[in-house]
Amino acid sequence: MSVPPPPEPITAARLLFSLDPAVSHLNHGSFGAVPIVAQRAQQRLRDEMEADPLRFFTQGLIDRIGHTRRHLANFLGADPDGTALTTNATTGVAVVLQSLGLRPGDEVLTTDHGYGAVDLSVRRECRRTGATHRVLRVPLTATDEEVVQIVRAGLRPGRTRLLVVDELSSATARLFPVAAIIGVCGEHGIAALVDAAHAPGMLPASVQSIGADFWVGNLHKWGYAPRGTAALVVAPSWRERIEPLVVSWQQDSGFPGRLEWQATSDYTAWLSAPAGLYTLRSLDVDRVRAHNAALAAYGQRVVGDSLGVPPTDLPDPGGPTVAMRIVPLPAGLATTLDGARALQATIAERLATQVAVMAWNGRGWLRLCGQVYNSPDEYQRLAVRLPTLLAQR
């Protein structure tokens, strides 16, 4: 089977970013890239803050945060009153875990596609409270129906307090049928948290349509916001039970204010996030999503072919706007976290290419992203040079 043609480029989109042109940035999913217009908006806010810190923090800042929250919640299709801004998805997960009131005999359920830092947070909270952490194994090739059945069979009503499930897995670029999974949890009165770290800006689904008890997503990845911008959306029945990790002066204001206000934190990332969304909208959100997904699929096929991976062995995340794809590495490479990190660093140093290397289920995987600043020749160059580098490992 021949490699399908790449998508038409979005003209001059790379000029919107300040990325080093000597490096191929094929790993947007890890830390994103902030458009120049959002960088400048944030710098203007920092200049304002430093010109008169007392005025900045004490006159109107809470209202400005609230205005930004409503803007971002509208983009996400979320209830502004049930949305709180936070620094990243992992922080939002930690807030939910410590607000649950876990006790001995309770359990938190995750899948083996979950994000490593989230798993660490779950384990810590379980150690602290005496609860247990159980992991559901979900095959990479499982259909949506099979995933739902795995979850249904794994729930333990009366014991399972929370299910944490990715909307789009960082490790495997797997799109999960979260709305159906939430429905199964609801049948048994079990709370569900959707880790949607990669959803804002990439996936079009409305948060309200998913119906999760808790949903958390980063806007500083595919939403072009400055880093440190995320949203935690909480169902009405849980809002008054949500407590911040650190108590500050808005504690008595309730949710979401008690979560957002952390005194002398730098709020400029949040306040300039609408500038990032402006860039996304100016490029046409649907066009960007389709372009990025097609480019990631193209890169997966080109690199997969270079490594001798049959197209049938290249995982397909199953979504027309999923802009991340994974390629299996040769057996024995990057099978551990340390090995994956070492290989990723080697590729960056020797090939001037930023990718993500994952160790999942005893095998190494290369994760490629597609973004408007990428071009097909970047994947082609990687495909030409990567086999030689891997042969030397």
GROMACS .gro file of C-alpha atoms in nm:
model
  393
    1MET     CA    1   0.000   0.000   0.000
    2SER     CA    2   0.135   0.344  -0.095
    3VAL     CA    3   0.163   0.629   0.152
    4PRO     CA    4  -0.131   0.870   0.113
    5PRO     CA    5  -0.041   1.226   0.010
    6PRO     CA    6   0.010   1.481   0.287
    7PRO     CA    7  -0.247   1.756   0.343
    8GLU     CA    8  -0.218   2.096   0.182
    9PRO     CA    9  -0.015   2.325   0.409
   10ILE     CA   10  -0.171   2.616   0.590
   11THR     CA   11   0.017   2.903   0.429
   12ALA     CA   12   0.265   3.093   0.650
   13ALA     CA   13   0.137   2.927   0.967
   14ARG     CA   14   0.491   2.859   1.089
   15LEU     CA   15   0.556   3.234   1.096
   16LEU     CA   16   0.301   3.261   1.377
   17PHE     CA   17   0.542   3.081   1.611
   18SER     CA   18   0.895   3.155   1.733
   19LEU     CA   19   1.021   2.797   1.704
   20ASP     CA   20   1.384   2.731   1.616
   21PRO     CA   21   1.385   2.663   1.238
   22ALA     CA   22   1.690   2.437   1.275
   23VAL     CA   23   1.482   2.184   1.471
   24SER     CA   24   1.191   1.970   1.355
   25HIS     CA   25   0.927   2.006   1.627
   26LEU     CA   26   0.718   1.690   1.590
   27ASN     CA   27   0.612   1.667   1.954
   28HIS     CA   28   0.354   1.941   2.002
   29GLY     CA   29   0.164   1.717   2.243
   30SER     CA   30   0.416   1.740   2.526
   31PHE     CA   31   0.451   2.114   2.586
   32GLY     CA   32   0.271   2.280   2.298
   33ALA     CA   33   0.397   2.593   2.125
   34VAL     CA   34   0.272   2.941   2.208
   35PRO     CA   35   0.192   3.170   1.913
   36ILE     CA   36   0.378   3.500   1.904
   37VAL     CA   37   0.056   3.698   1.951
   38ALA     CA   38  -0.013   3.514   2.279
   39GLN     CA   39   0.350   3.555   2.390
   40ARG     CA   40   0.322   3.930   2.338
   41ALA     CA   41  -0.014   3.950   2.512
   42GLN     CA   42   0.134   3.775   2.815
   43GLN     CA   43   0.439   4.002   2.814
   44ARG     CA   44   0.217   4.311   2.812
   45LEU     CA   45   0.032   4.171   3.112
   46ARG     CA   46   0.358   4.101   3.292
   47ASP     CA   47   0.471   4.456   3.219
   48GLU     CA   48   0.146   4.583   3.366
   49MET     CA   49   0.193   4.362   3.673
   50GLU     CA   50   0.549   4.475   3.735
   51ALA     CA   51   0.468   4.843   3.680
   52ASP     CA   52   0.235   4.842   3.983
   53PRO     CA   53   0.206   4.500   4.152
   54LEU     CA   54  -0.030   4.615   4.427
   55ARG     CA   55  -0.274   4.763   4.180
   56PHE     CA   56  -0.254   4.458   3.950
   57PHE     CA   57  -0.332   4.206   4.224
   58THR     CA   58  -0.586   4.404   4.426
   59GLN     CA   59  -0.791   4.602   4.173
   60GLY     CA   60  -1.003   4.395   3.940
   61LEU     CA   61  -0.788   4.085   3.899
   62ILE     CA   62  -1.055   3.847   4.026
   63ASP     CA   63  -1.304   3.991   3.777
   64ARG     CA   64  -1.049   3.957   3.496
   65ILE     CA   65  -0.993   3.592   3.585
   66GLY     CA   66  -1.370   3.537   3.586
   67HIS     CA   67  -1.404   3.698   3.243
   68THR     CA   68  -1.127   3.476   3.106
   69ARG     CA   69  -1.285   3.168   3.264
   70ARG     CA   70  -1.616   3.238   3.090
   71HIS     CA   71  -1.439   3.287   2.757
   72LEU     CA   72  -1.249   2.959   2.786
   73ALA     CA   73  -1.551   2.767   2.917
   74ASN     CA   74  -1.753   2.882   2.618
   75PHE     CA   75  -1.483   2.749   2.384
   76LEU     CA   76  -1.488   2.415   2.567
   77GLY     CA   77  -1.865   2.387   2.567
   78ALA     CA   78  -1.860   2.384   2.947
   79ASP     CA   79  -2.070   2.553   3.215
   80PRO     CA   80  -1.873   2.863   3.326
   81ASP     CA   81  -2.009   2.828   3.681
   82GLY     CA   82  -1.874   2.473   3.695
   83THR     CA   83  -1.535   2.557   3.546
   84ALA     CA   84  -1.221   2.649   3.739
   85LEU     CA   85  -0.892   2.752   3.584
   86THR     CA   86  -0.586   2.564   3.703
   87THR     CA   87  -0.226   2.513   3.593
   88ASN     CA   88  -0.245   2.174   3.418
   89ALA     CA   89  -0.447   1.855   3.396
   90THR     CA   90  -0.235   1.676   3.655
   91THR     CA   91  -0.310   1.947   3.909
   92GLY     CA   92  -0.681   1.917   3.836
   93VAL     CA   93  -0.666   1.543   3.893
   94ALA     CA   94  -0.487   1.595   4.225
   95VAL     CA   95  -0.757   1.841   4.335
   96VAL     CA   96  -1.031   1.588   4.260
   97LEU     CA   97  -0.850   1.302   4.434
   98GLN     CA   98  -0.793   1.490   4.758
   99SER     CA   99  -1.152   1.620   4.756
  100LEU     CA  100  -1.313   1.275   4.731
  101GLY     CA  101  -1.264   1.175   5.094
  102LEU     CA  102  -1.128   0.831   5.011
  103ARG     CA  103  -1.123   0.574   5.291
  104PRO     CA  104  -0.991   0.222   5.346
  105GLY     CA  105  -1.193  -0.018   5.132
  106ASP     CA  106  -1.244   0.237   4.854
  107GLU     CA  107  -1.071   0.199   4.520
  108VAL     CA  108  -0.970   0.422   4.233
  109LEU     CA  109  -0.981   0.260   3.891
  110THR     CA  110  -0.760   0.361   3.596
  111THR     CA  111  -0.656   0.206   3.265
  112ASP     CA  112  -0.309   0.105   3.153
  113HIS     CA  113  -0.320   0.389   2.897
  114GLY     CA  114  -0.319   0.654   3.171
  115TYR     CA  115  -0.068   0.933   3.209
  116GLY     CA  116   0.225   0.846   3.436
  117ALA     CA  117   0.201   1.153   3.661
  118VAL     CA  118  -0.171   1.090   3.711
  119ASP     CA  119  -0.098   0.732   3.817
  120LEU     CA  120   0.159   0.864   4.064
  121SER     CA  121  -0.100   1.101   4.207
  122VAL     CA  122  -0.356   0.821   4.241
  123ARG     CA  123  -0.104   0.599   4.417
  124ARG     CA  124  -0.005   0.871   4.660
  125GLU     CA  125  -0.365   0.951   4.752
  126CYS     CA  126  -0.440   0.582   4.799
  127ARG     CA  127  -0.139   0.538   5.026
  128ARG     CA  128  -0.246   0.842   5.227
  129THR     CA  129  -0.606   0.730   5.272
  130GLY     CA  130  -0.581   0.351   5.275
  131ALA     CA  131  -0.771   0.317   4.949
  132THR     CA  132  -0.651   0.093   4.667
  133HIS     CA  133  -0.556   0.158   4.306
  134ARG     CA  134  -0.656  -0.094   4.040
  135VAL     CA  135  -0.561  -0.084   3.672
  136LEU     CA  136  -0.776  -0.212   3.386
  137ARG     CA  137  -0.587  -0.359   3.090
  138VAL     CA  138  -0.721  -0.231   2.761
  139PRO     CA  139  -0.570  -0.381   2.442
  140LEU     CA  140  -0.448  -0.127   2.191
  141THR     CA  141  -0.667  -0.288   1.925
  142ALA     CA  142  -0.986  -0.305   2.134
  143THR     CA  143  -1.295  -0.160   1.967
  144ASP     CA  144  -1.500   0.107   2.142
  145GLU     CA  145  -1.760  -0.154   2.232
  146GLU     CA  146  -1.492  -0.379   2.379
  147VAL     CA  147  -1.349  -0.090   2.581
  148VAL     CA  148  -1.691  -0.017   2.730
  149GLN     CA  149  -1.735  -0.383   2.819
  150ILE     CA  150  -1.392  -0.394   2.986
  151VAL     CA  151  -1.491  -0.096   3.198
  152ARG     CA  152  -1.833  -0.241   3.278
  153ALA     CA  153  -1.677  -0.569   3.392
  154GLY     CA  154  -1.412  -0.387   3.594
  155LEU     CA  155  -1.640  -0.167   3.805
  156ARG     CA  156  -1.711  -0.282   4.161
  157PRO     CA  157  -2.023  -0.100   4.281
  158GLY     CA  158  -1.998  -0.019   4.649
  159ARG     CA  159  -1.620  -0.019   4.635
  160THR     CA  160  -1.509   0.169   4.323
  161ARG     CA  161  -1.530   0.538   4.412
  162LEU     CA  162  -1.374   0.686   4.102
  163LEU     CA  163  -1.283   0.587   3.747
  164VAL     CA  164  -1.012   0.793   3.577
  165VAL     CA  165  -1.012   0.757   3.199
  166ASP     CA  166  -0.828   0.946   2.927
  167GLU     CA  167  -1.021   1.112   2.648
  168LEU     CA  168  -0.707   1.080   2.434
  169SER     CA  169  -0.419   0.886   2.584
  170SER     CA  170  -0.078   1.051   2.590
  171ALA     CA  171   0.108   0.719   2.583
  172THR     CA  172  -0.083   0.547   2.303
  173ALA     CA  173  -0.273   0.826   2.123
  174ARG     CA  174  -0.585   0.615   2.180
  175LEU     CA  175  -0.922   0.791   2.164
  176PHE     CA  176  -1.156   0.652   2.431
  177PRO     CA  177  -1.538   0.647   2.404
  178VAL     CA  178  -1.570   0.859   2.715
  179ALA     CA  179  -1.939   0.946   2.686
  180ALA     CA  180  -2.033   0.577   2.675
  181ILE     CA  181  -1.797   0.498   2.962
  182ILE     CA  182  -1.948   0.778   3.170
  183GLY     CA  183  -2.290   0.630   3.104
  184VAL     CA  184  -2.181   0.292   3.241
  185CYS     CA  185  -2.039   0.457   3.554
  186GLY     CA  186  -2.362   0.649   3.601
  187GLU     CA  187  -2.562   0.327   3.597
  188HIS     CA  188  -2.377   0.220   3.912
  189GLY     CA  189  -2.346   0.559   4.082
  190ILE     CA  190  -1.968   0.565   4.036
  191ALA     CA  191  -1.794   0.898   3.981
  192ALA     CA  192  -1.584   0.942   3.668
  193LEU     CA  193  -1.300   1.178   3.589
  194VAL     CA  194  -1.202   1.238   3.226
  195ASP     CA  195  -0.837   1.327   3.176
  196ALA     CA  196  -0.871   1.534   2.860
  197ALA     CA  197  -0.521   1.682   2.864
  198HIS     CA  198  -0.503   1.680   2.483
  199ALA     CA  199  -0.866   1.756   2.398
  200PRO     CA  200  -0.900   2.138   2.402
  201GLY     CA  201  -0.822   2.266   2.055
  202MET     CA  202  -0.780   1.920   1.900
  203LEU     CA  203  -1.111   1.744   1.964
  204PRO     CA  204  -1.444   1.912   1.887
  205ALA     CA  205  -1.663   1.743   2.150
  206SER     CA  206  -1.849   1.959   2.402
  207VAL     CA  207  -1.760   1.900   2.767
  208GLN     CA  208  -2.125   1.919   2.870
  209SER     CA  209  -2.218   1.648   2.619
  210ILE     CA  210  -1.972   1.408   2.782
  211GLY     CA  211  -2.148   1.435   3.118
  212ALA     CA  212  -1.853   1.349   3.343
  213ASP     CA  213  -1.847   1.424   3.714
  214PHE     CA  214  -1.504   1.575   3.655
  215TRP     CA  215  -1.330   1.677   3.334
  216VAL     CA  216  -0.987   1.836   3.312
  217GLY     CA  217  -0.807   1.959   3.001
  218ASN     CA  218  -0.502   2.166   2.907
  219LEU     CA  219  -0.540   2.471   2.688
  220HIS     CA  220  -0.164   2.517   2.658
  221LYS     CA  221  -0.123   2.228   2.417
  222TRP     CA  222  -0.361   2.227   2.121
  223GLY     CA  223  -0.542   2.545   2.231
  224TYR     CA  224  -0.229   2.763   2.186
  225ALA     CA  225  -0.253   2.918   2.533
  226PRO     CA  226   0.058   3.005   2.734
  227ARG     CA  227   0.178   2.717   2.949
  228GLY     CA  228   0.011   2.677   3.284
  229THR     CA  229  -0.344   2.713   3.150
  230ALA     CA  230  -0.595   2.436   3.210
  231ALA     CA  231  -0.959   2.396   3.310
  232LEU     CA  232  -1.127   2.169   3.564
  233VAL     CA  233  -1.499   2.124   3.500
  234VAL     CA  234  -1.707   1.986   3.785
  235ALA     CA  235  -2.067   1.860   3.790
  236PRO     CA  236  -2.307   2.058   4.012
  237SER     CA  237  -2.337   1.790   4.281
  238TRP     CA  238  -1.962   1.798   4.346
  239ARG     CA  239  -1.877   2.168   4.333
  240GLU     CA  240  -1.908   2.253   4.700
  241ARG     CA  241  -1.698   1.949   4.792
  242ILE     CA  242  -1.402   2.055   4.579
  243GLU     CA  243  -1.116   2.193   4.787
  244PRO     CA  244  -0.794   2.360   4.665
  245LEU     CA  245  -0.459   2.199   4.729
  246VAL     CA  246  -0.355   2.520   4.909
  247VAL     CA  247  -0.601   2.739   5.102
  248SER     CA  248  -0.587   3.111   5.023
  249TRP     CA  249  -0.795   3.427   5.059
  250GLN     CA  250  -1.083   3.324   4.832
  251GLN     CA  251  -1.156   3.009   5.031
  252ASP     CA  252  -1.494   3.136   5.150
  253SER     CA  253  -1.606   3.236   4.801
  254GLY     CA  254  -1.674   2.873   4.708
  255PHE     CA  255  -1.611   2.705   4.377
  256PRO     CA  256  -1.447   2.809   4.146
  257GLY     CA  257  -1.287   3.108   4.319
  258ARG     CA  258  -1.138   2.908   4.605
  259LEU     CA  259  -0.957   2.692   4.349
  260GLU     CA  260  -0.830   2.970   4.126
  261TRP     CA  261  -0.695   3.222   4.373
  262GLN     CA  262  -0.344   3.142   4.493
  263ALA     CA  263  -0.236   3.490   4.603
  264THR     CA  264   0.089   3.584   4.428
  265SER     CA  265   0.069   3.330   4.148
  266ASP     CA  266   0.140   3.462   3.798
  267TYR     CA  267  -0.205   3.478   3.637
  268THR     CA  268  -0.082   3.624   3.309
  269ALA     CA  269  -0.090   3.287   3.130
  270TRP     CA  270  -0.463   3.257   3.201
  271LEU     CA  271  -0.539   3.617   3.107
  272SER     CA  272  -0.359   3.588   2.774
  273ALA     CA  273  -0.509   3.249   2.683
  274PRO     CA  274  -0.785   3.411   2.470
  275ALA     CA  275  -0.509   3.546   2.243
  276GLY     CA  276  -0.402   3.189   2.176
  277LEU     CA  277  -0.758   3.090   2.094
  278TYR     CA  278  -0.780   3.393   1.867
  279THR     CA  279  -0.488   3.255   1.666
  280LEU     CA  280  -0.656   2.915   1.642
  281ARG     CA  281  -0.985   3.067   1.531
  282SER     CA  282  -0.814   3.296   1.279
  283LEU     CA  283  -0.670   2.986   1.110
  284ASP     CA  284  -1.016   2.818   1.113
  285VAL     CA  285  -1.046   2.562   1.392
  286ASP     CA  286  -1.195   2.288   1.174
  287ARG     CA  287  -0.930   2.337   0.908
  288VAL     CA  288  -0.652   2.319   1.166
  289ARG     CA  289  -0.794   2.001   1.319
  290ALA     CA  290  -0.829   1.826   0.984
  291HIS     CA  291  -0.483   1.939   0.868
  292ASN     CA  292  -0.308   1.830   1.187
  293ALA     CA  293  -0.474   1.488   1.193
  294ALA     CA  294  -0.393   1.421   0.828
  295LEU     CA  295  -0.032   1.532   0.874
  296ALA     CA  296   0.015   1.308   1.179
  297ALA     CA  297  -0.129   1.013   0.986
  298TYR     CA  298   0.107   1.089   0.697
  299GLY     CA  299   0.405   1.106   0.931
  300GLN     CA  300   0.308   0.777   1.094
  301ARG     CA  301   0.297   0.600   0.756
  302VAL     CA  302   0.623   0.751   0.630
  303VAL     CA  303   0.817   0.667   0.946
  304GLY     CA  304   0.645   0.331   0.983
  305ASP     CA  305   0.742   0.235   0.628
  306SER     CA  306   1.105   0.330   0.696
  307LEU     CA  307   1.110   0.096   0.997
  308GLY     CA  308   0.946  -0.188   0.807
  309VAL     CA  309   0.618  -0.170   0.998
  310PRO     CA  310   0.321  -0.293   0.791
  311PRO     CA  311   0.035  -0.040   0.768
  312THR     CA  312  -0.190  -0.290   0.945
  313ASP     CA  313   0.039  -0.276   1.250
  314LEU     CA  314   0.021   0.104   1.278
  315PRO     CA  315  -0.236   0.193   1.547
  316ASP     CA  316  -0.527   0.402   1.426
  317PRO     CA  317  -0.676   0.615   1.706
  318GLY     CA  318  -1.013   0.617   1.533
  319GLY     CA  319  -1.079   0.989   1.526
  320PRO     CA  320  -1.073   1.224   1.223
  321THR     CA  321  -0.920   1.507   1.428
  322VAL     CA  322  -0.665   1.311   1.633
  323ALA     CA  323  -0.329   1.477   1.564
  324MET     CA  324  -0.108   1.226   1.744
  325ARG     CA  325   0.002   0.887   1.612
  326ILE     CA  326   0.237   0.618   1.742
  327VAL     CA  327   0.479   0.390   1.560
  328PRO     CA  328   0.614   0.068   1.719
  329LEU     CA  329   0.992   0.067   1.756
  330PRO     CA  330   1.205  -0.241   1.690
  331ALA     CA  331   1.184  -0.504   1.964
  332GLY     CA  332   1.410  -0.438   2.258
  333LEU     CA  333   1.435  -0.061   2.213
  334ALA     CA  334   1.299   0.189   2.469
  335THR     CA  335   1.114  -0.078   2.668
  336THR     CA  336   1.160   0.114   2.996
  337LEU     CA  337   1.096   0.474   3.097
  338ASP     CA  338   1.468   0.542   3.127
  339GLY     CA  339   1.534   0.379   2.791
  340ALA     CA  340   1.259   0.583   2.627
  341ARG     CA  341   1.393   0.908   2.768
  342ALA     CA  342   1.746   0.824   2.655
  343LEU     CA  343   1.636   0.747   2.300
  344GLN     CA  344   1.425   1.062   2.282
  345ALA     CA  345   1.727   1.270   2.388
  346THR     CA  346   1.947   1.095   2.130
  347ILE     CA  347   1.701   1.165   1.849
  348ALA     CA  348   1.686   1.530   1.953
  349GLU     CA  349   2.064   1.564   1.969
  350ARG     CA  350   2.167   1.371   1.659
  351LEU     CA  351   1.870   1.428   1.427
  352ALA     CA  352   1.766   1.776   1.544
  353THR     CA  353   1.414   1.640   1.580
  354GLN     CA  354   1.186   1.658   1.880
  355VAL     CA  355   0.962   1.353   1.917
  356ALA     CA  356   0.810   1.165   2.208
  357VAL     CA  357   0.932   0.814   2.286
  358MET     CA  358   0.707   0.604   2.506
  359ALA     CA  359   0.754   0.275   2.688
  360TRP     CA  360   0.415   0.101   2.702
  361ASN     CA  361   0.333  -0.260   2.776
  362GLY     CA  362   0.693  -0.373   2.742
  363ARG     CA  363   0.755  -0.212   2.404
  364GLY     CA  364   0.897   0.117   2.281
  365TRP     CA  365   0.681   0.351   2.074
  366LEU     CA  366   0.756   0.667   1.881
  367ARG     CA  367   0.482   0.930   1.908
  368LEU     CA  368   0.448   1.185   1.628
  369CYS     CA  369   0.227   1.492   1.626
  370GLY     CA  370   0.098   1.708   1.344
  371GLN     CA  371   0.070   2.084   1.380
  372VAL     CA  372   0.026   2.380   1.148
  373TYR     CA  373   0.395   2.471   1.172
  374ASN     CA  374   0.505   2.125   1.053
  375SER     CA  375   0.572   2.023   0.693
  376PRO     CA  376   0.581   1.679   0.525
  377ASP     CA  377   0.955   1.699   0.460
  378GLU     CA  378   1.022   1.697   0.836
  379TYR     CA  379   0.871   1.349   0.866
  380GLN     CA  380   1.049   1.241   0.548
  381ARG     CA  381   1.388   1.347   0.686
  382LEU     CA  382   1.320   1.160   1.009
  383ALA     CA  383   1.220   0.852   0.811
  384VAL     CA  384   1.546   0.858   0.614
  385ARG     CA  385   1.776   0.902   0.914
  386LEU     CA  386   1.599   0.718   1.198
  387PRO     CA  387   1.663   0.355   1.086
  388THR     CA  388   2.040   0.411   1.084
  389LEU     CA  389   2.033   0.568   1.429
  390LEU     CA  390   1.823   0.284   1.572
  391ALA     CA  391   2.052   0.023   1.417
  392GLN     CA  392   2.338   0.168   1.619
  393ARG     CA  393   2.155   0.132   1.953
   0.00000   0.00000   0.00000
